[in-house]
Coordinates of C-alpha atoms in Angstrom, one line a residue:
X1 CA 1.8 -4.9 9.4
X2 CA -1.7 -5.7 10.3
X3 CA -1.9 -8.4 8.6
X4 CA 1.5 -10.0 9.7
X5 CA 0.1 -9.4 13.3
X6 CA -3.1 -11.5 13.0
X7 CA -1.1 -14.2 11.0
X8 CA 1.5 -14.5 14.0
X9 CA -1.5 -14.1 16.5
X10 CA -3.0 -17.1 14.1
X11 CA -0.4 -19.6 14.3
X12 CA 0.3 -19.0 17.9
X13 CA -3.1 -19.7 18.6
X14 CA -3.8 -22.8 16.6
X15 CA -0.4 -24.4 18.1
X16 CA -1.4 -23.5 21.6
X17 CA -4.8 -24.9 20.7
X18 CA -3.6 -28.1 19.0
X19 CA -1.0 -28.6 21.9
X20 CA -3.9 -28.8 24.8
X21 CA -6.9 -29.9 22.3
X22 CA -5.1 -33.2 21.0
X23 CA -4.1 -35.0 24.6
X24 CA -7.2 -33.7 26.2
X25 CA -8.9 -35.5 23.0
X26 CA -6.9 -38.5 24.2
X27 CA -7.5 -38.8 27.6
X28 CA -11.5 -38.8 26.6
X29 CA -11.5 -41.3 24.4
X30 CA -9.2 -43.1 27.0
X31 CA -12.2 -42.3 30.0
X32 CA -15.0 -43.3 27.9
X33 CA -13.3 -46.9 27.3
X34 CA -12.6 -47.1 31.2
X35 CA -16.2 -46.2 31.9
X36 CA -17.4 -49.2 29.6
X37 CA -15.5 -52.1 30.9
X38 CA -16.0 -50.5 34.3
X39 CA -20.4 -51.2 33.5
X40 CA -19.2 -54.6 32.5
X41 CA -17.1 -55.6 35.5
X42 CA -20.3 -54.3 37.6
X43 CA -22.5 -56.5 35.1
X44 CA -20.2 -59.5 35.5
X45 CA -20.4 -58.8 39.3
X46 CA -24.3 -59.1 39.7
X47 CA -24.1 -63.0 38.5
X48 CA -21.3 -64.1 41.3
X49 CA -24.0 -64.5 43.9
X50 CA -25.7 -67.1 42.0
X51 CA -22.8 -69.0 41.1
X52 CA -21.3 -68.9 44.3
X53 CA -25.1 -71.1 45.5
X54 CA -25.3 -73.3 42.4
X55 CA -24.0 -74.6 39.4
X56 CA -27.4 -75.4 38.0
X57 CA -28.4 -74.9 34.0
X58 CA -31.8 -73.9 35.1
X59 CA -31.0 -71.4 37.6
X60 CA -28.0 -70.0 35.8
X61 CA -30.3 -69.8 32.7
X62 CA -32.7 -67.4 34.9
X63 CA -30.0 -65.8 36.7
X64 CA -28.4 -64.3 33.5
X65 CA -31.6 -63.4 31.8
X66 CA -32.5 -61.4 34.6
X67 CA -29.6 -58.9 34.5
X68 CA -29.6 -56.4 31.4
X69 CA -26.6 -57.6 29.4
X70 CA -28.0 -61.3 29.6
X71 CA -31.5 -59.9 28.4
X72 CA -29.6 -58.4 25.3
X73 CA -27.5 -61.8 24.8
X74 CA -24.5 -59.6 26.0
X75 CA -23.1 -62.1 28.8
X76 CA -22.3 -66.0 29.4
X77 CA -21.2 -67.6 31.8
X78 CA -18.3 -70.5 31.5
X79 CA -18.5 -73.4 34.2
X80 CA -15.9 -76.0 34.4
X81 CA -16.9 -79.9 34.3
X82 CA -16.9 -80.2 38.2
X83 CA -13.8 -83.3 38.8
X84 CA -14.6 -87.1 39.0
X85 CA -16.4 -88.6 42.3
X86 CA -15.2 -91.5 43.8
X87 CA -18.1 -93.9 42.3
X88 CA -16.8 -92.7 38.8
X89 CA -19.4 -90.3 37.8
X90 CA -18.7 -86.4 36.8
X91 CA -20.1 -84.0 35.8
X92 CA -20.4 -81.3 32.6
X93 CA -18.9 -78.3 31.0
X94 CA -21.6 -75.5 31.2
X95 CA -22.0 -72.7 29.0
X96 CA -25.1 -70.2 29.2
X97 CA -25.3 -67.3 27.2
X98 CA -23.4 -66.5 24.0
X99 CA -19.8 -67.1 23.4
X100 CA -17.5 -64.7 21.2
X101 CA -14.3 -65.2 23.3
X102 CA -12.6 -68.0 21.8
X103 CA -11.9 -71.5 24.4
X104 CA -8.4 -70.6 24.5
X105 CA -8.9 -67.1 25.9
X106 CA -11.2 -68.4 28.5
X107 CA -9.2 -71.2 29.6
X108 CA -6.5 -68.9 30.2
X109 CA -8.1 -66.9 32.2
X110 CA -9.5 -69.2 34.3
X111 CA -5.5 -70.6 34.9
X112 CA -4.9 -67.3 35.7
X113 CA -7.1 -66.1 37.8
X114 CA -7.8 -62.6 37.0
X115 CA -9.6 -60.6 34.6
X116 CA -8.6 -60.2 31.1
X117 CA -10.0 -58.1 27.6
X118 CA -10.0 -59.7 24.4
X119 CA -10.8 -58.1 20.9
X120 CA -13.4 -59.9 19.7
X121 CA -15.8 -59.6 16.4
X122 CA -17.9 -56.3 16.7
X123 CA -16.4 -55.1 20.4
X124 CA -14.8 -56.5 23.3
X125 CA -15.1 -59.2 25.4
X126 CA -14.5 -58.9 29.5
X127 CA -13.6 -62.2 31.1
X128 CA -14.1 -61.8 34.8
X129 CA -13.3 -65.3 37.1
X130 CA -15.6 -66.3 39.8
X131 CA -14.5 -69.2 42.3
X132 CA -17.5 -71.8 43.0
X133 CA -18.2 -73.6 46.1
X134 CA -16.4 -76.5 44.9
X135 CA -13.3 -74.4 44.2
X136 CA -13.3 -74.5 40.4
X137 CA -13.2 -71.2 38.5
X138 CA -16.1 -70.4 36.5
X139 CA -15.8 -67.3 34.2
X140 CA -18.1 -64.9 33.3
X141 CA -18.0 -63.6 29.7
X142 CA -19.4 -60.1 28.9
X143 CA -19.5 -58.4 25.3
X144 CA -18.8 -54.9 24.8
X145 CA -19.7 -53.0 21.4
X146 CA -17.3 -51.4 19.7
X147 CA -20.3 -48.3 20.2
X148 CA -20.3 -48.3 24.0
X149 CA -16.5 -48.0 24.4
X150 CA -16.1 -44.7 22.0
X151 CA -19.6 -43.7 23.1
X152 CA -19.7 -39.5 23.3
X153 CA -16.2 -39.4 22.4
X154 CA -17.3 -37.4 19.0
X155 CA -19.2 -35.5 20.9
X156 CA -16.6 -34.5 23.3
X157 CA -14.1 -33.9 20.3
X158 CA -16.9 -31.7 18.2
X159 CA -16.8 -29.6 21.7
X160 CA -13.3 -29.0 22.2
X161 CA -12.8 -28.6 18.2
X162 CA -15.7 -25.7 18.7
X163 CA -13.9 -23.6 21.5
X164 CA -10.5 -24.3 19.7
X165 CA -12.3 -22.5 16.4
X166 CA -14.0 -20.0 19.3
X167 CA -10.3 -19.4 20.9
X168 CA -9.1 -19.0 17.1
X169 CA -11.5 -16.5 15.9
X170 CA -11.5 -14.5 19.4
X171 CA -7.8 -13.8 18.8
X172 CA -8.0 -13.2 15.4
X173 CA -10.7 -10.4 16.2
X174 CA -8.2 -9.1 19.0
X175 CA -5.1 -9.7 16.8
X176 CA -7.1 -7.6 14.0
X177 CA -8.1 -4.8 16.7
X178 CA -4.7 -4.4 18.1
X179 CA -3.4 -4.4 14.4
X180 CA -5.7 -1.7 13.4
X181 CA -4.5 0.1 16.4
X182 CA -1.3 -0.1 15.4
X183 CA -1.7 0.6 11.4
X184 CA -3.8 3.4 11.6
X185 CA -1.5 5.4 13.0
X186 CA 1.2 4.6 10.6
X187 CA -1.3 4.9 7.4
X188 CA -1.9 8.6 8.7
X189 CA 2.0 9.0 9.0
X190 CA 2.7 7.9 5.6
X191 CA -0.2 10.0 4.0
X192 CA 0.6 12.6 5.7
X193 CA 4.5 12.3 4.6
X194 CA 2.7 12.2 1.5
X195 CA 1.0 15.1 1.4
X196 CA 3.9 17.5 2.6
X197 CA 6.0 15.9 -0.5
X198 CA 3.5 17.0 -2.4
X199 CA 3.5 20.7 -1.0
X200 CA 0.5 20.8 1.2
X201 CA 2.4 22.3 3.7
X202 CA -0.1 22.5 6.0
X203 CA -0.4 19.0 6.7
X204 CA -0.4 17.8 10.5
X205 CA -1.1 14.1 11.9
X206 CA -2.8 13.3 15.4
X207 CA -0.8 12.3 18.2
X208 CA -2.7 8.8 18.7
X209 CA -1.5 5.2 18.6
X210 CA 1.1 3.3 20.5
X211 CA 3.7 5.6 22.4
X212 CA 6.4 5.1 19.6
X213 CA 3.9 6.2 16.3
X214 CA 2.8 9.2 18.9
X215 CA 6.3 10.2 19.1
X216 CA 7.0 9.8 15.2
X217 CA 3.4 11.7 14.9
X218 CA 5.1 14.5 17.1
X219 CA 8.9 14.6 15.1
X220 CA 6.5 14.9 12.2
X221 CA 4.7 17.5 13.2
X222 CA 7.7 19.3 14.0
X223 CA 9.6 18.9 11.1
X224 CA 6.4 20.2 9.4
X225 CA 6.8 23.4 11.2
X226 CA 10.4 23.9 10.9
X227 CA 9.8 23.0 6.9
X228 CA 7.1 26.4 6.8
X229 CA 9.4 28.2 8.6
X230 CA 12.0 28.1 6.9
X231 CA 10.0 28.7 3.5
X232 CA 9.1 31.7 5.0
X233 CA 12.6 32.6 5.7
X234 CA 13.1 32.2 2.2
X235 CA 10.4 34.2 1.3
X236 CA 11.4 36.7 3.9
X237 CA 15.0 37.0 2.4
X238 CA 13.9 36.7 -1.0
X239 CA 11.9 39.8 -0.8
X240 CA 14.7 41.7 1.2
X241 CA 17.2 40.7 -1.6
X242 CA 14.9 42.6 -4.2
X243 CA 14.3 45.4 -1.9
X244 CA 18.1 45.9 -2.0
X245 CA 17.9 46.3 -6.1
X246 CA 15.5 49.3 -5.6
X247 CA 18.8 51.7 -4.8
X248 CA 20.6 51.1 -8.1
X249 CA 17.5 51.1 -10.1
X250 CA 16.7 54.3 -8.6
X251 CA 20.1 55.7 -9.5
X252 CA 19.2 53.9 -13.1
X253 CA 16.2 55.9 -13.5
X254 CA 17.4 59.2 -12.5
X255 CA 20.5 58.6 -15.3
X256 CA 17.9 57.6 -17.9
X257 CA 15.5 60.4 -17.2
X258 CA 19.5 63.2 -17.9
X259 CA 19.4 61.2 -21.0
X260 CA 16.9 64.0 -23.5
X261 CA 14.6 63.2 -26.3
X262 CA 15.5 60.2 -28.1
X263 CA 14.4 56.5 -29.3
X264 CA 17.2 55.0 -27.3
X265 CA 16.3 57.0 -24.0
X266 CA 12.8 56.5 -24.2
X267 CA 13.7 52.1 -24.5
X268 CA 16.1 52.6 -21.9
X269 CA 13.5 54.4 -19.3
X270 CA 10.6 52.0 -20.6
X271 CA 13.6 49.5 -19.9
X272 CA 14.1 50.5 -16.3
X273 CA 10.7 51.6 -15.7
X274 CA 9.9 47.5 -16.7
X275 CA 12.5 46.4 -14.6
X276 CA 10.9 48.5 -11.5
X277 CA 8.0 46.7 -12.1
X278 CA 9.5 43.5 -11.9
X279 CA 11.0 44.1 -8.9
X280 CA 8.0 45.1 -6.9
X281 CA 6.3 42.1 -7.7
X282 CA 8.9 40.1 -7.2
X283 CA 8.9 41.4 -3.3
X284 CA 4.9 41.1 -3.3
X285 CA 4.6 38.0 -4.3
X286 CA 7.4 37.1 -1.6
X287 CA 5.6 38.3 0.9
X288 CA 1.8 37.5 0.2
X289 CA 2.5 33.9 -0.6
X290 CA 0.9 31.4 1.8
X291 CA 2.2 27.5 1.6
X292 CA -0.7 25.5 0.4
X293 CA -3.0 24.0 3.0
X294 CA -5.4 21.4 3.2
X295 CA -8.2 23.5 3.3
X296 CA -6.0 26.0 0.8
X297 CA -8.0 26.9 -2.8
X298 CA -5.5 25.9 -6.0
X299 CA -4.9 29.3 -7.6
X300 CA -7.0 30.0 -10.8
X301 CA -4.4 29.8 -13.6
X302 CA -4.1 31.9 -16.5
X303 CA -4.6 31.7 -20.0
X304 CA -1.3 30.9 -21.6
X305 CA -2.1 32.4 -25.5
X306 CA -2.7 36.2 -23.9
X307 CA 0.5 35.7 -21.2
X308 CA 2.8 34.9 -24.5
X309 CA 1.2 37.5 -26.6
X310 CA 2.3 40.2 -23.6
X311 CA 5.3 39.0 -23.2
X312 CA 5.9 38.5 -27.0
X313 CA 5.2 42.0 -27.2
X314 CA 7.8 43.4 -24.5
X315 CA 10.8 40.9 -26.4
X316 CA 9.6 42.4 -30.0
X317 CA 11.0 45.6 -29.2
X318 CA 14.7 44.6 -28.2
X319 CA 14.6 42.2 -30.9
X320 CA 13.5 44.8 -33.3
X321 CA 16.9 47.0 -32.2
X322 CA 18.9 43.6 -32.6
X323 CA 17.7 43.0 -36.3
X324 CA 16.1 39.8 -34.8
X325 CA 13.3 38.0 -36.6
X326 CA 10.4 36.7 -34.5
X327 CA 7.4 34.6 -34.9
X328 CA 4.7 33.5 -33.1
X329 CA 2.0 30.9 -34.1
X330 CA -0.8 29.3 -32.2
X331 CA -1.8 32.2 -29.8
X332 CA -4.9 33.4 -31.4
X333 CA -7.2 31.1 -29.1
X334 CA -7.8 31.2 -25.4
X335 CA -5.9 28.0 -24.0
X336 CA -6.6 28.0 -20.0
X337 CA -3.4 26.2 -17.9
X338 CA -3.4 26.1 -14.4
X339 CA -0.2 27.7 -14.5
X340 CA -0.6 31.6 -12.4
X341 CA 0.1 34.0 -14.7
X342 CA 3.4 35.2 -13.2
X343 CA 4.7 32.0 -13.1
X344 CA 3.9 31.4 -16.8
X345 CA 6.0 34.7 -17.8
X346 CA 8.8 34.3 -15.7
X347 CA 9.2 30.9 -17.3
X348 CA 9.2 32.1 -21.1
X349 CA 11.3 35.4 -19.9
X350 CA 13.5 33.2 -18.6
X351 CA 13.9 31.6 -21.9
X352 CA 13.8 34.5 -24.1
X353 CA 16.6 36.0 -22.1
X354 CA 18.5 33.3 -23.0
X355 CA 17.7 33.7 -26.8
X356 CA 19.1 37.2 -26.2
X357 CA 21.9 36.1 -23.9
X358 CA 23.7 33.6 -25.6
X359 CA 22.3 33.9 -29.5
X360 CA 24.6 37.0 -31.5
X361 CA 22.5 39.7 -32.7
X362 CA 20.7 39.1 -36.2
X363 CA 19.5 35.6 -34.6
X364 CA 16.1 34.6 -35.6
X365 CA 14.1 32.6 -33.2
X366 CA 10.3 31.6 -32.8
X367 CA 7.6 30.7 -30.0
X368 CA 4.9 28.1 -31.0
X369 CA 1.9 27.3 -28.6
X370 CA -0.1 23.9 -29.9
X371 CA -3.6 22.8 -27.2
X372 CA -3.3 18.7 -27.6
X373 CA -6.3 18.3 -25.5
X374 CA -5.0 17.3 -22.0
X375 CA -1.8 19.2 -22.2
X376 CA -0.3 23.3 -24.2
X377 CA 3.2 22.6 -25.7
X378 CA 5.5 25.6 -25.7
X379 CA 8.2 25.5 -28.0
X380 CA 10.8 28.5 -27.9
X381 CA 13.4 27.7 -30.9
X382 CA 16.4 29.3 -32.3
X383 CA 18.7 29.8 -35.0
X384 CA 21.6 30.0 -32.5
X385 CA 24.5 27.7 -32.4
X386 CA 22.4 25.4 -30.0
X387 CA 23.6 24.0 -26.7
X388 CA 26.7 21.0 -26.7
X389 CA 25.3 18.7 -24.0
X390 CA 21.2 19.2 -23.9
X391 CA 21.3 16.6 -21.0
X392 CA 23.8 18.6 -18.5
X393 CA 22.0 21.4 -18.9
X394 CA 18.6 19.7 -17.9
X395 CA 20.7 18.0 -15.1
X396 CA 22.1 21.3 -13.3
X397 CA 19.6 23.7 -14.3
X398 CA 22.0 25.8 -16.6
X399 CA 20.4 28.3 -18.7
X400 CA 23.7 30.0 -20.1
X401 CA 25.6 28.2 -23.5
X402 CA 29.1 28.3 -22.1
X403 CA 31.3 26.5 -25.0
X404 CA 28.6 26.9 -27.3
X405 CA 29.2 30.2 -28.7
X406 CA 27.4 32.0 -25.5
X407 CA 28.4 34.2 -22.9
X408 CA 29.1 33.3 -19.2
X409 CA 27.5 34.3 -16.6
X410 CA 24.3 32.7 -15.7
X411 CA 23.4 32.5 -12.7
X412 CA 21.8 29.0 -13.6
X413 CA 18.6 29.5 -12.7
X414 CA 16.9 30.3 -15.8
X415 CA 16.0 26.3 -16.8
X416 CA 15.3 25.3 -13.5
X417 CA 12.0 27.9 -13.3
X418 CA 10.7 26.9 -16.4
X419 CA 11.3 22.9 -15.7
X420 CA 9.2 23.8 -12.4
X421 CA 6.2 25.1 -13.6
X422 CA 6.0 22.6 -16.1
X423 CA 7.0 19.9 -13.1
X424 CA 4.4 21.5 -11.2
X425 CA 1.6 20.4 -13.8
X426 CA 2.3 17.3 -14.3
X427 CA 4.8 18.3 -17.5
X428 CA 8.5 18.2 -18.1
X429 CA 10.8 20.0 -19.7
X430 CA 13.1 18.9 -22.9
X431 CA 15.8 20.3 -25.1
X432 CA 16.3 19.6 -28.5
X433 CA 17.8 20.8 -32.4
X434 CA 15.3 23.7 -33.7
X435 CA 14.1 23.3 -37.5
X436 CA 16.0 26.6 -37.3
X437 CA 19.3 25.1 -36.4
X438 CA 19.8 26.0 -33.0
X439 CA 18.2 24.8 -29.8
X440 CA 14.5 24.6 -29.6
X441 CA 13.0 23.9 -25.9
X442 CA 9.8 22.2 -25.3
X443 CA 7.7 22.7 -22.1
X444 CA 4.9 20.1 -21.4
X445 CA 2.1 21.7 -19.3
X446 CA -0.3 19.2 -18.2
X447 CA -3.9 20.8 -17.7
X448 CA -5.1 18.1 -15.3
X449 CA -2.2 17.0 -13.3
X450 CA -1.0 14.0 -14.6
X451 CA 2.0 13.3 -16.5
X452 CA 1.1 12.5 -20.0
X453 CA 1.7 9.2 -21.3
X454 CA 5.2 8.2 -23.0
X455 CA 3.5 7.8 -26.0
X456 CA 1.4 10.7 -25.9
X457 CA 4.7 12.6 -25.0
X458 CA 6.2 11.7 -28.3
X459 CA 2.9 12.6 -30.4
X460 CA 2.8 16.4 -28.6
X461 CA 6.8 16.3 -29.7
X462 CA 6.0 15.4 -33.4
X463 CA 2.9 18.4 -33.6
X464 CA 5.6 20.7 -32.5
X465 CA 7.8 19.7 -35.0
X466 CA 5.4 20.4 -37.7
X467 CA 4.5 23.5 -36.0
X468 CA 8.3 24.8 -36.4
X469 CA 8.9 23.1 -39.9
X470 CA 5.8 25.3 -40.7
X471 CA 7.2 28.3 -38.9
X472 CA 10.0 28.4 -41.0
X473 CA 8.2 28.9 -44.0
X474 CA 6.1 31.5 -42.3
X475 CA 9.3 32.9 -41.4
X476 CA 11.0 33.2 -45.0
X477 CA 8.1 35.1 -46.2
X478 CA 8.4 37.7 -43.0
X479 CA 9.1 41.1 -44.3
X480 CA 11.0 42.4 -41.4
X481 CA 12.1 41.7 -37.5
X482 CA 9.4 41.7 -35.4
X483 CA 6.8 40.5 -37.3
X484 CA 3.8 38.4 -35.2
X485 CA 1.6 36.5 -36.6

């Protein structure tokens, strides 16, 4: 936009410029050729006196070397022979000074009586008539060079050409100003636009500029506000929703507590006492969570091999009661992802409740971690019946195996959590066939914030395929359900 301002502001200009620079160039040239043959008319002028006394060579002679032009061999003078006296004698043609106007030209001006120009070699020649006492016409000749008639006329054009450039440049510089006046504005709208896509919520822009970018600067501003509002209405709601589960679970826990002594009672109040937990920090972290600011610090992350181990630890059990078998591999370093570390576990609950969902009982199934460097690969596989259409799942955020051998239900919202944390690195989320033979699904987690390259994309896919090919064989030598290595 700038820039298409100073290029109109430009042309305008230079058109303006060219349309009064060109005939004012014109008319100078034209004045400075008027001034020159207006010198040699007064030059041709200072020589009628004399002729007007005499016709004498002599006194002619002196007469034209006297003035300037003459001096310079600039002006002649043309004298008839005088007409034949009544004895018979006559007189002679005179011509004083040098000639460059051809016979012809003079002779026609002296039939005509009045002044004339002629082109001659190096210039131009005025012809100016004088009558003599004797009533012939006698014609002074003066030479003007080609020098004198365009003389300061480039000097004159270097002028105007100099303010045109001046004119240019000046509203150029004011083009660019009012430009930048303009653009500024609309930069700091757009990065500001940016910046709330990209969740810093507490982006605002400055009311400056022209009065429509201050108005767009003020919708903005407000449609910021209404955007944190209404995230903290969803907050607000969210947290009320789980309040609301707190009477059953109380009813829950007061039933499991009647139920005695017993393996099954003590999983089922470990069960509910779990499912309190969850619950309370479910309405804690509604309520404590802030939308990211400018000024806000990124949270600190969490390592990812301990948050699987934990949560490895809580699935064993139920798995153990189901006959499942269970592996893990690639947990026994620290791996640091800037994931927070309830964010991390809701994502691989969310995916091991699916394993339990919609897998029969007896199904085996495996969690891999592999650290490529600038991203941690999760892989969660099963020996399930696997998912029909991988890609409409990914497309409505469907975590439940309707027509694939699962149960309905789902609420739907299982994939979409797990897709965004691994969005919200930089990652993605894909789902596949297991080296188990059911559904195995990958989660990218960038540790800088970038999306990996294509390429790299693949090579993280093919490590986790030799992680599970070598899973399985870990897995046939597993002694029992539940076993971790």
């Amino acid at each position: 936009m700038r820039w298409a301002l100073v290029k109109v502001c430009l042309a305008v200009t230079a058109m303006v410029v060219i349309a009064f620079a060109v005939p004012l160039g014109l008319v100078i040239r034209e004045m400075a050729s008027d001034r020159a043959f207006s010198d040699a008319e007064r030059q041709a002028g200072t020589i009628a006196p004399t002729l007007s006394i005499t016709t004498d060579r002599e006194e002619l002679t002196r007469a034209v070397l006297s003035t300037e032009p003459g001096d310079r061999g600039h002006l002649a003078v043309h004298v008839p022979a005088p007409e034949e006296a009544a004895d018979g004698t006559g007189g002679e043609a005179l011509d004083i000074g040098t000639r460059r106007a051809t016979p012809e030209d003079v002779e026609t001006v002296r039939k005509a009586g009045r002044a004339s120009i002629t082109e001659v070699t190096g210039g131009f020649a005025l012809l100016q008539p004088i009558a003599l006492s004797t009533g012939e016409i006698a014609v002074v000749e003066v030479f003007v060079p080609e020098g004198e008639v365009s003389n300061g006329v480039a000097t004159a054009w270097l002028m105007l050409a100099g303010v045109g450039v001046a004119l240019i440049v000046g509203s150029v510089a004011v083009a660019d100003r009012l430009g930048v006046r303009m653009v500024q504005p609309a930069q700091r709208l757009a990065g500001a636009a940016q910046d709330l896509g990209e969740g810093r919520l507490g982006t605002r822009v400055p009311e400056e500029g022209p009065t429509e970018l201050r108005s767009a600067a003020a919708a903005f501003n407000s449609m910021a506000d209404q955007v944190v509002q209404l995230l903290a209405n969803e907050r607000e709601l969210a947290a009320d929703l789980s309040h609301r589960l707190r009477t059953p679970l109380t009813v829950l826990r007061l039933n499991a507590a009647s139920l005695g002594e017993g393996p099954a009672a003590e999983q089922t109040r470990a069960a509910v006492q779990q499912l309190e937990h969850e619950v309370d920090t479910i309405i804690r972290t509604a309520r404590e969570q802030r939308p990211q600011t400018q000024g806000g610090q990124p949270e600190a992350g969490c390592d990812a091999s301990e948050v699987i181990r934990e949560r490895m630890g809580f699935w064993s059990a139920l798995a153990e009661d189901e006959g499942r078998e269970v592996r893990l591999a690639g947990v026994d370093r620290t791996v640091r992802t800037p994931v927070a570390r309830t964010e991390l576990a809701a994502a691989l609950d969310a995916l091991l409740g699916n394993v339990f969902r919609h897998t029969p009982e007896g199904t085996a199934f495996a969690v891999d971690v592999h650290h490529s460097g600038d991203a941690v690969i999760v892989l969660v596989s099963d020996a399930g019946p696997g998912i029909d259409d991988p890609e409409a799942a990914l497309a409505r955020g469907a975590s439940g195996r309707t027509g694939a051998g699962g149960s309905v239900g789902s609420t739907g919202l299982g994939l979409d959590i797990v897709r965004r944390v691994a969005e919200s690195t930089g990652g993605d989320l894909r789902i596949g066939r297991s080296v188990l033979g059911g559904t195995e699904v990958r989660i990218w987690i960038g540790l800088h914030g970038n999306r990996p390259e294509r390429g790299r994309r693949g090579h993280g896919r093919r490590v986790g395929r030799r992680i599970g090919w070598r899973g399985r064989k870990e897995a046939r030598t597993t002694t029992g359900p539940g076993a971790q290595h």
